[in-house]
PDB file of C-alpha atoms in Angstrom:
ATOM      1  CA  UNK A1349     -92.920 -22.391  79.616  1.00 43.00           C
ATOM      2  CA  UNK A1350     -90.618 -25.048  77.915  1.00 40.00           C
ATOM      3  CA  UNK A1351     -87.406 -26.431  79.672  1.00 40.00           C
ATOM      4  CA  UNK A1352     -84.287 -26.941  77.698  1.00 45.00           C
ATOM      5  CA  UNK A1353     -82.809 -30.221  78.924  1.00 42.00           C
ATOM      6  CA  UNK A1354     -79.091 -30.528  78.367  1.00 43.00           C
ATOM      7  CA  UNK A1355     -77.548 -32.183  75.528  1.00 39.00           C
ATOM      8  CA  UNK A1356     -75.744 -34.835  76.584  1.00 40.00           C
ATOM      9  CA  UNK A1357     -72.225 -36.081  74.233  1.00 37.00           C
ATOM     10  CA  UNK A1358     -72.828 -40.002  73.648  1.00 40.00           C
ATOM     11  CA  UNK A1359     -69.371 -41.706  73.844  1.00 38.00           C
ATOM     12  CA  UNK A1360     -68.829 -45.155  73.558  1.00 43.00           C
ATOM     13  CA  UNK A1361     -67.542 -46.653  76.669  1.00 43.00           C
ATOM     14  CA  UNK A1362     -64.658 -48.177  75.088  1.00 43.00           C
ATOM     15  CA  UNK A1363     -63.302 -44.730  74.045  1.00 41.00           C
ATOM     16  CA  UNK A1364     -64.003 -42.815  77.409  1.00 39.00           C
ATOM     17  CA  UNK A1365     -60.776 -43.464  78.710  1.00 41.00           C
ATOM     18  CA  UNK A1366     -59.576 -41.311  76.032  1.00 42.00           C
ATOM     19  CA  UNK A1367     -61.034 -38.059  76.960  1.00 39.00           C
ATOM     20  CA  UNK A1368     -58.789 -36.147  79.225  1.00 42.00           C
ATOM     21  CA  UNK A1369     -58.683 -32.572  80.271  1.00 44.00           C
ATOM     22  CA  UNK A1370     -61.399 -31.407  77.566  1.00 43.00           C
ATOM     23  CA  UNK A1371     -59.407 -33.073  74.843  1.00 42.00           C
ATOM     24  CA  UNK A1372     -59.802 -36.043  72.388  1.00 41.00           C
ATOM     25  CA  UNK A1373     -56.942 -37.982  71.746  1.00 41.00           C
ATOM     26  CA  UNK A1374     -56.394 -40.841  69.172  1.00 40.00           C
ATOM     27  CA  UNK A1375     -55.165 -43.943  70.452  1.00 46.00           C
ATOM     28  CA  UNK A1376     -52.117 -45.529  68.575  1.00 43.00           C
ATOM     29  CA  UNK A1377     -51.976 -49.268  68.258  1.00 44.00           C
ATOM     30  CA  UNK A1378     -49.137 -51.017  69.204  1.00 45.00           C
ATOM     31  CA  UNK A1379     -48.120 -51.748  65.410  1.00 48.00           C
ATOM     32  CA  UNK A1380     -48.310 -48.072  65.034  1.00 49.00           C
ATOM     33  CA  UNK A1381     -46.287 -47.186  67.545  1.00 44.00           C
ATOM     34  CA  UNK A1382     -43.250 -49.820  67.168  1.00 46.00           C
ATOM     35  CA  UNK A1383     -43.076 -49.057  63.519  1.00 50.00           C
ATOM     36  CA  UNK A1384     -42.891 -45.062  64.498  1.00 48.00           C
ATOM     37  CA  UNK A1385     -40.397 -45.594  67.446  1.00 51.00           C
ATOM     38  CA  UNK A1386     -38.298 -47.550  64.557  1.00 51.00           C
ATOM     39  CA  UNK A1387     -38.256 -45.035  62.229  1.00 54.00           C
ATOM     40  CA  UNK A1388     -36.990 -42.605  64.724  1.00 54.00           C
ATOM     41  CA  UNK A1389     -34.297 -44.861  65.354  1.00 57.00           C
ATOM     42  CA  UNK A1390     -33.776 -45.303  61.693  1.00 55.00           C
ATOM     43  CA  UNK A1391     -33.279 -41.789  61.099  1.00 55.00           C
ATOM     44  CA  UNK A1392     -31.332 -41.104  64.107  1.00 58.00           C
ATOM     45  CA  UNK A1393     -28.588 -43.820  62.782  1.00 54.00           C
ATOM     46  CA  UNK A1394     -28.629 -42.422  59.456  1.00 52.00           C
ATOM     47  CA  UNK A1395     -28.001 -38.724  60.754  1.00 54.00           C
ATOM     48  CA  UNK A1396     -25.223 -40.184  62.734  1.00 55.00           C
ATOM     49  CA  UNK A1397     -23.987 -41.946  59.759  1.00 55.00           C
ATOM     50  CA  UNK A1398     -24.198 -39.013  57.437  1.00 57.00           C
ATOM     51  CA  UNK A1399     -22.282 -36.472  60.429  1.00 53.00           C
ATOM     52  CA  UNK A1400     -19.600 -39.561  60.948  1.00 51.00           C
ATOM     53  CA  UNK A1401     -19.208 -39.580  56.953  1.00 53.00           C
ATOM     54  CA  UNK A1402     -19.214 -35.645  56.721  1.00 50.00           C
ATOM     55  CA  UNK A1403     -16.642 -35.825  59.562  1.00 47.00           C
ATOM     56  CA  UNK A1404     -14.133 -38.507  57.676  1.00 46.00           C
ATOM     57  CA  UNK A1405     -14.780 -36.445  54.309  1.00 49.00           C
ATOM     58  CA  UNK A1406     -13.427 -32.855  55.926  1.00 47.00           C
ATOM     59  CA  UNK A1407     -10.388 -34.929  57.904  1.00 42.00           C
ATOM     60  CA  UNK A1408      -9.574 -36.604  54.811  1.00 41.00           C
ATOM     61  CA  UNK A1409      -9.738 -33.082  52.911  1.00 44.00           C
ATOM     62  CA  UNK A1410      -7.656 -31.230  55.773  1.00 40.00           C
ATOM     63  CA  UNK A1411      -4.726 -34.112  55.196  1.00 37.00           C
ATOM     64  CA  UNK A1412      -4.809 -33.405  51.679  1.00 38.00           C
ATOM     65  CA  UNK A1413      -4.582 -29.578  52.086  1.00 32.00           C
ATOM     66  CA  UNK A1414      -1.748 -30.180  54.690  1.00 34.00           C
ATOM     67  CA  UNK A1415       0.298 -32.484  52.826  1.00 36.00           C
ATOM     68  CA  UNK A1416      -0.404 -30.876  49.692  1.00 40.00           C
ATOM     69  CA  UNK A1417       0.733 -27.693  51.054  1.00 40.00           C
ATOM     70  CA  UNK A1418       3.904 -28.738  52.670  1.00 40.00           C
ATOM     71  CA  UNK A1419       7.250 -28.619  50.778  1.00 41.00           C
ATOM     72  CA  UNK A1420       9.721 -31.260  50.935  1.00 37.00           C
ATOM     73  CA  UNK A1421      12.925 -29.776  51.438  1.00 39.00           C
ATOM     74  CA  UNK A1422      15.478 -30.621  48.470  1.00 39.00           C
ATOM     75  CA  UNK A1423      17.730 -33.380  48.907  1.00 35.00           C
ATOM     76  CA  UNK A1424      21.368 -32.434  48.436  1.00 34.00           C
ATOM     77  CA  UNK A1425      23.571 -35.179  48.081  1.00 36.00           C
ATOM     78  CA  UNK A1426      26.699 -32.554  47.191  1.00 34.00           C
ATOM     79  CA  UNK A1427      26.494 -31.018  50.826  1.00 32.00           C
ATOM     80  CA  UNK A1428      25.596 -33.875  52.937  1.00 35.00           C
ATOM     81  CA  UNK A1429      28.654 -36.047  51.393  1.00 38.00           C
ATOM     82  CA  UNK A1430      30.844 -33.434  52.292  1.00 40.00           C
ATOM     83  CA  UNK A1431      29.662 -32.902  56.079  1.00 46.00           C
ATOM     84  CA  UNK A1432      29.776 -36.724  56.629  1.00 54.00           C
ATOM     85  CA  UNK A1433      32.546 -38.089  54.494  1.00 78.00           C
ATOM     86  CA  UNK A1434      34.807 -40.267  56.132  1.00 93.00           C
ATOM     87  CA  UNK A1435      38.335 -40.988  56.556  1.00 95.00           C
ATOM     88  CA  UNK A1436      39.746 -44.354  57.804  1.00 96.00           C
ATOM     89  CA  UNK A1437      42.788 -45.269  60.190  1.00 95.00           C
ATOM     90  CA  UNK A1438      45.079 -47.595  58.688  1.00 95.00           C
ATOM     91  CA  UNK A1439      45.093 -46.147  55.251  1.00 98.00           C
ATOM     92  CA  UNK A1440      47.351 -43.694  53.546  1.00 98.00           C
ATOM     93  CA  UNK A1441      45.901 -40.457  51.586  1.00 98.00           C
ATOM     94  CA  UNK A1442      47.108 -38.478  48.484  1.00 98.00           C
ATOM     95  CA  UNK A1443      46.394 -35.246  47.804  1.00 97.00           C
ATOM     96  CA  UNK A1444      44.361 -36.129  44.476  1.00 97.00           C
ATOM     97  CA  UNK A1445      42.475 -38.098  46.732  1.00 98.00           C
ATOM     98  CA  UNK A1446      43.377 -41.397  46.520  1.00 98.00           C
ATOM     99  CA  UNK A1447      43.593 -43.986  49.476  1.00 98.00           C
ATOM    100  CA  UNK A1448      46.286 -46.980  49.680  1.00 98.00           C
ATOM    101  CA  UNK A1449      45.740 -49.899  52.428  1.00 98.00           C
ATOM    102  CA  UNK A1450      49.627 -51.715  52.288  1.00 97.00           C
ATOM    103  CA  UNK A1451      49.335 -55.378  53.315  1.00 96.00           C
ATOM    104  CA  UNK A1452      52.350 -57.458  53.245  1.00 94.00           C
ATOM    105  CA  UNK A1453      53.549 -56.735  49.611  1.00 95.00           C
ATOM    106  CA  UNK A1454      50.310 -55.884  47.974  1.00 98.00           C
ATOM    107  CA  UNK A1455      48.872 -52.164  48.200  1.00 98.00           C
ATOM    108  CA  UNK A1456      45.067 -52.057  47.935  1.00 98.00           C
ATOM    109  CA  UNK A1457      44.261 -48.452  45.920  1.00 99.00           C
ATOM    110  CA  UNK A1458      40.575 -46.745  45.687  1.00 99.00           C
ATOM    111  CA  UNK A1459      39.651 -43.003  45.833  1.00 98.00           C
ATOM    112  CA  UNK A1460      38.186 -41.622  49.115  1.00 98.00           C
ATOM    113  CA  UNK A1461      34.929 -41.132  50.349  1.00 97.00           C
ATOM    114  CA  UNK A1462      35.383 -37.468  50.271  1.00 96.00           C
ATOM    115  CA  UNK A1463      36.384 -37.631  46.419  1.00 96.00           C
ATOM    116  CA  UNK A1464      33.227 -39.803  45.605  1.00 97.00           C
ATOM    117  CA  UNK A1465      30.975 -37.661  47.527  1.00 95.00           C
ATOM    118  CA  UNK A1466      32.037 -34.568  45.283  1.00 94.00           C
ATOM    119  CA  UNK A1467      32.032 -36.683  42.225  1.00 96.00           C
ATOM    120  CA  UNK A1468      28.265 -37.892  42.638  1.00 96.00           C
ATOM    121  CA  UNK A1469      26.611 -41.082  41.210  1.00 97.00           C
ATOM    122  CA  UNK A1470      29.341 -42.687  39.630  1.00 98.00           C
ATOM    123  CA  UNK A1471      28.007 -44.447  35.897  1.00 98.00           C
ATOM    124  CA  UNK A1472      31.266 -45.630  34.560  1.00 98.00           C
ATOM    125  CA  UNK A1473      34.738 -47.023  35.838  1.00 98.00           C
ATOM    126  CA  UNK A1474      37.743 -47.096  33.534  1.00 98.00           C
ATOM    127  CA  UNK A1475      40.382 -49.589  34.875  1.00 98.00           C
ATOM    128  CA  UNK A1476      43.889 -50.911  33.791  1.00 98.00           C
ATOM    129  CA  UNK A1477      44.525 -54.630  33.064  1.00 97.00           C
ATOM    130  CA  UNK A1478      46.248 -56.490  35.660  1.00 97.00           C
ATOM    131  CA  UNK A1479      50.169 -57.069  34.956  1.00 97.00           C
ATOM    132  CA  UNK A1480      50.330 -53.220  33.590  1.00 98.00           C
ATOM    133  CA  UNK A1481      53.025 -50.722  35.247  1.00 98.00           C
ATOM    134  CA  UNK A1482      51.609 -47.530  37.074  1.00 98.00           C
ATOM    135  CA  UNK A1483      53.813 -44.776  38.280  1.00 97.00           C
ATOM    136  CA  UNK A1484      53.313 -42.927  41.386  1.00 97.00           C
ATOM    137  CA  UNK A1485      51.488 -39.915  40.572  1.00 96.00           C
ATOM    138  CA  UNK A1486      50.611 -41.096  37.060  1.00 97.00           C
ATOM    139  CA  UNK A1487      46.728 -41.832  35.478  1.00 97.00           C
ATOM    140  CA  UNK A1488      46.055 -45.540  35.783  1.00 98.00           C
ATOM    141  CA  UNK A1489      42.310 -44.891  35.318  1.00 97.00           C
ATOM    142  CA  UNK A1490      38.975 -42.896  35.095  1.00 98.00           C
ATOM    143  CA  UNK A1491      35.654 -42.384  37.332  1.00 98.00           C
ATOM    144  CA  UNK A1492      32.783 -41.129  35.263  1.00 98.00           C
ATOM    145  CA  UNK A1493      29.751 -39.704  37.592  1.00 97.00           C
ATOM    146  CA  UNK A1494      26.557 -37.949  36.537  1.00 94.00           C
ATOM    147  CA  UNK A1495      28.518 -34.648  37.246  1.00 92.00           C
ATOM    148  CA  UNK A1496      32.013 -34.937  35.568  1.00 94.00           C
ATOM    149  CA  UNK A1497      34.561 -37.100  34.430  1.00 95.00           C
ATOM    150  CA  UNK A1498      37.972 -37.317  36.887  1.00 96.00           C
ATOM    151  CA  UNK A1499      41.163 -39.427  36.091  1.00 97.00           C
ATOM    152  CA  UNK A1500      42.453 -41.474  38.893  1.00 98.00           C
ATOM    153  CA  UNK A1501      46.211 -41.173  39.723  1.00 98.00           C
ATOM    154  CA  UNK A1502      48.354 -43.900  41.497  1.00 97.00           C
ATOM    155  CA  UNK A1503      49.807 -42.617  45.015  1.00 97.00           C
ATOM    156  CA  UNK A1504      52.547 -45.220  44.735  1.00 97.00           C
ATOM    157  CA  UNK A1505      54.249 -46.768  41.590  1.00 98.00           C
ATOM    158  CA  UNK A1506      54.434 -50.686  40.613  1.00 98.00           C
ATOM    159  CA  UNK A1507      52.598 -53.458  38.947  1.00 98.00           C
ATOM    160  CA  UNK A1508      48.704 -53.542  38.767  1.00 98.00           C
ATOM    161  CA  UNK A1509      48.495 -57.593  40.081  1.00 98.00           C
ATOM    162  CA  UNK A1510      44.641 -57.001  40.187  1.00 98.00           C
ATOM    163  CA  UNK A1511      41.453 -55.259  39.088  1.00 98.00           C
ATOM    164  CA  UNK A1512      38.034 -54.849  41.174  1.00 99.00           C
ATOM    165  CA  UNK A1513      36.078 -56.194  37.775  1.00 97.00           C
ATOM    166  CA  UNK A1514      32.930 -55.701  40.051  1.00 98.00           C
ATOM    167  CA  UNK A1515      33.139 -52.076  39.265  1.00 98.00           C
ATOM    168  CA  UNK A1516      32.462 -52.848  35.505  1.00 95.00           C
ATOM    169  CA  UNK A1517      29.098 -54.125  36.063  1.00 97.00           C
ATOM    170  CA  UNK A1518      28.050 -52.042  39.721  1.00 98.00           C
ATOM    171  CA  UNK A1519      30.448 -48.878  39.423  1.00 98.00           C
ATOM    172  CA  UNK A1520      28.068 -47.416  41.944  1.00 98.00           C
ATOM    173  CA  UNK A1521      29.978 -49.633  44.857  1.00 98.00           C
ATOM    174  CA  UNK A1522      32.364 -46.715  44.686  1.00 98.00           C
ATOM    175  CA  UNK A1523      29.943 -44.406  45.848  1.00 97.00           C
ATOM    176  CA  UNK A1524      28.145 -47.091  48.614  1.00 97.00           C
ATOM    177  CA  UNK A1525      31.372 -48.609  49.999  1.00 97.00           C
ATOM    178  CA  UNK A1526      34.692 -46.660  48.882  1.00 98.00           C
ATOM    179  CA  UNK A1527      36.988 -48.255  51.164  1.00 98.00           C
ATOM    180  CA  UNK A1528      35.777 -51.734  51.044  1.00 97.00           C
ATOM    181  CA  UNK A1529      33.864 -53.144  48.211  1.00 98.00           C
ATOM    182  CA  UNK A1530      34.583 -50.173  45.745  1.00 98.00           C
ATOM    183  CA  UNK A1531      38.723 -50.548  45.793  1.00 99.00           C
ATOM    184  CA  UNK A1532      40.113 -50.234  42.336  1.00 99.00           C
ATOM    185  CA  UNK A1533      43.083 -52.027  41.763  1.00 99.00           C
ATOM    186  CA  UNK A1534      45.928 -53.745  43.843  1.00 99.00           C
ATOM    187  CA  UNK A1535      49.303 -53.247  43.057  1.00 98.00           C
ATOM    188  CA  UNK A1536      52.984 -54.456  44.345  1.00 98.00           C
ATOM    189  CA  UNK A1537      55.042 -51.890  45.023  1.00 97.00           C
ATOM    190  CA  UNK A1538      58.444 -51.020  43.531  1.00 96.00           C
ATOM    191  CA  UNK A1539      59.076 -48.617  45.734  1.00 94.00           C
ATOM    192  CA  UNK A1540      57.466 -49.138  49.308  1.00 93.00           C
ATOM    193  CA  UNK A1541      59.134 -45.968  50.681  1.00 94.00           C
ATOM    194  CA  UNK A1542      56.992 -43.686  48.398  1.00 96.00           C
ATOM    195  CA  UNK A1543      54.250 -44.117  50.922  1.00 95.00           C
ATOM    196  CA  UNK A1544      55.826 -42.953  53.589  1.00 95.00           C
ATOM    197  CA  UNK A1545      55.126 -39.496  51.944  1.00 96.00           C
ATOM    198  CA  UNK A1546      51.207 -39.599  51.910  1.00 98.00           C
ATOM    199  CA  UNK A1547      48.976 -38.289  54.698  1.00 98.00           C
ATOM    200  CA  UNK A1548      47.864 -40.287  57.718  1.00 97.00           C
ATOM    201  CA  UNK A1549      44.067 -39.581  58.517  1.00 97.00           C
ATOM    202  CA  UNK A1550      44.494 -36.834  60.504  1.00 97.00           C
ATOM    203  CA  UNK A1551      46.319 -34.765  57.947  1.00 97.00           C
ATOM    204  CA  UNK A1552      44.191 -35.811  55.290  1.00 97.00           C
ATOM    205  CA  UNK A1553      41.155 -34.447  57.607  1.00 96.00           C
ATOM    206  CA  UNK A1554      42.743 -31.022  57.767  1.00 96.00           C
ATOM    207  CA  UNK A1555      43.437 -31.348  53.977  1.00 96.00           C
ATOM    208  CA  UNK A1556      40.313 -31.519  53.273  1.00 95.00           C
ATOM    209  CA  UNK A1557      38.804 -29.162  55.165  1.00 94.00           C
ATOM    210  CA  UNK A1558      41.379 -26.462  53.810  1.00 94.00           C
ATOM    211  CA  UNK A1559      40.655 -27.494  50.037  1.00 92.00           C
ATOM    212  CA  UNK A1560      36.554 -27.167  50.977  1.00 89.00           C
ATOM    213  CA  UNK A1561      36.778 -23.946  52.754  1.00 90.00           C
ATOM    214  CA  UNK A1562      38.899 -22.143  49.579  1.00 86.00           C
ATOM    215  CA  UNK A1563      35.734 -23.276  46.877  1.00 73.00           C
TER     216      UNK A1563
END
């Protein structure tokens, strides 16, 4: 009777440490391991970069949608100017919305903030010549705006001694500075007592409120 001897697997001595729990593993050399780790890091960085780009893109789109969907309320210069028109102390006012500042022998005349607010953007101003005579309640010029053209009446009689020539080049001064840079004419009053019949600041404010309430 023959005896069967077990067959022994011959494993090179340099590779015996690679056998573990019946499994055979192939070793990775150091260059291969480093390369694998580097690729993993690159893949992770690429993934993070793509995620960041996607987030930025979605955020930008959201902002566009938000901005595009929001409607800016229309600007209403007419209503705002009416609510915030100013009336200055130390001036006299006429019922046709001119103001007068009497200093010494000269009275400076212009249109009120309330008036320019109703007119809108002024694009042209017609003025008299210096030396011409004007009468109380009579027209001495005109103001043309994008809405309408309106005559300007004198609140006092007298002689025109100076006109504001700046208004010829920059008529918008009547809008931006009606009581200062937007003055129109300077008059030497023939009858200074005519100024007594004009309204003071409180009276004119009430007059404007009542007038607006009926429009």
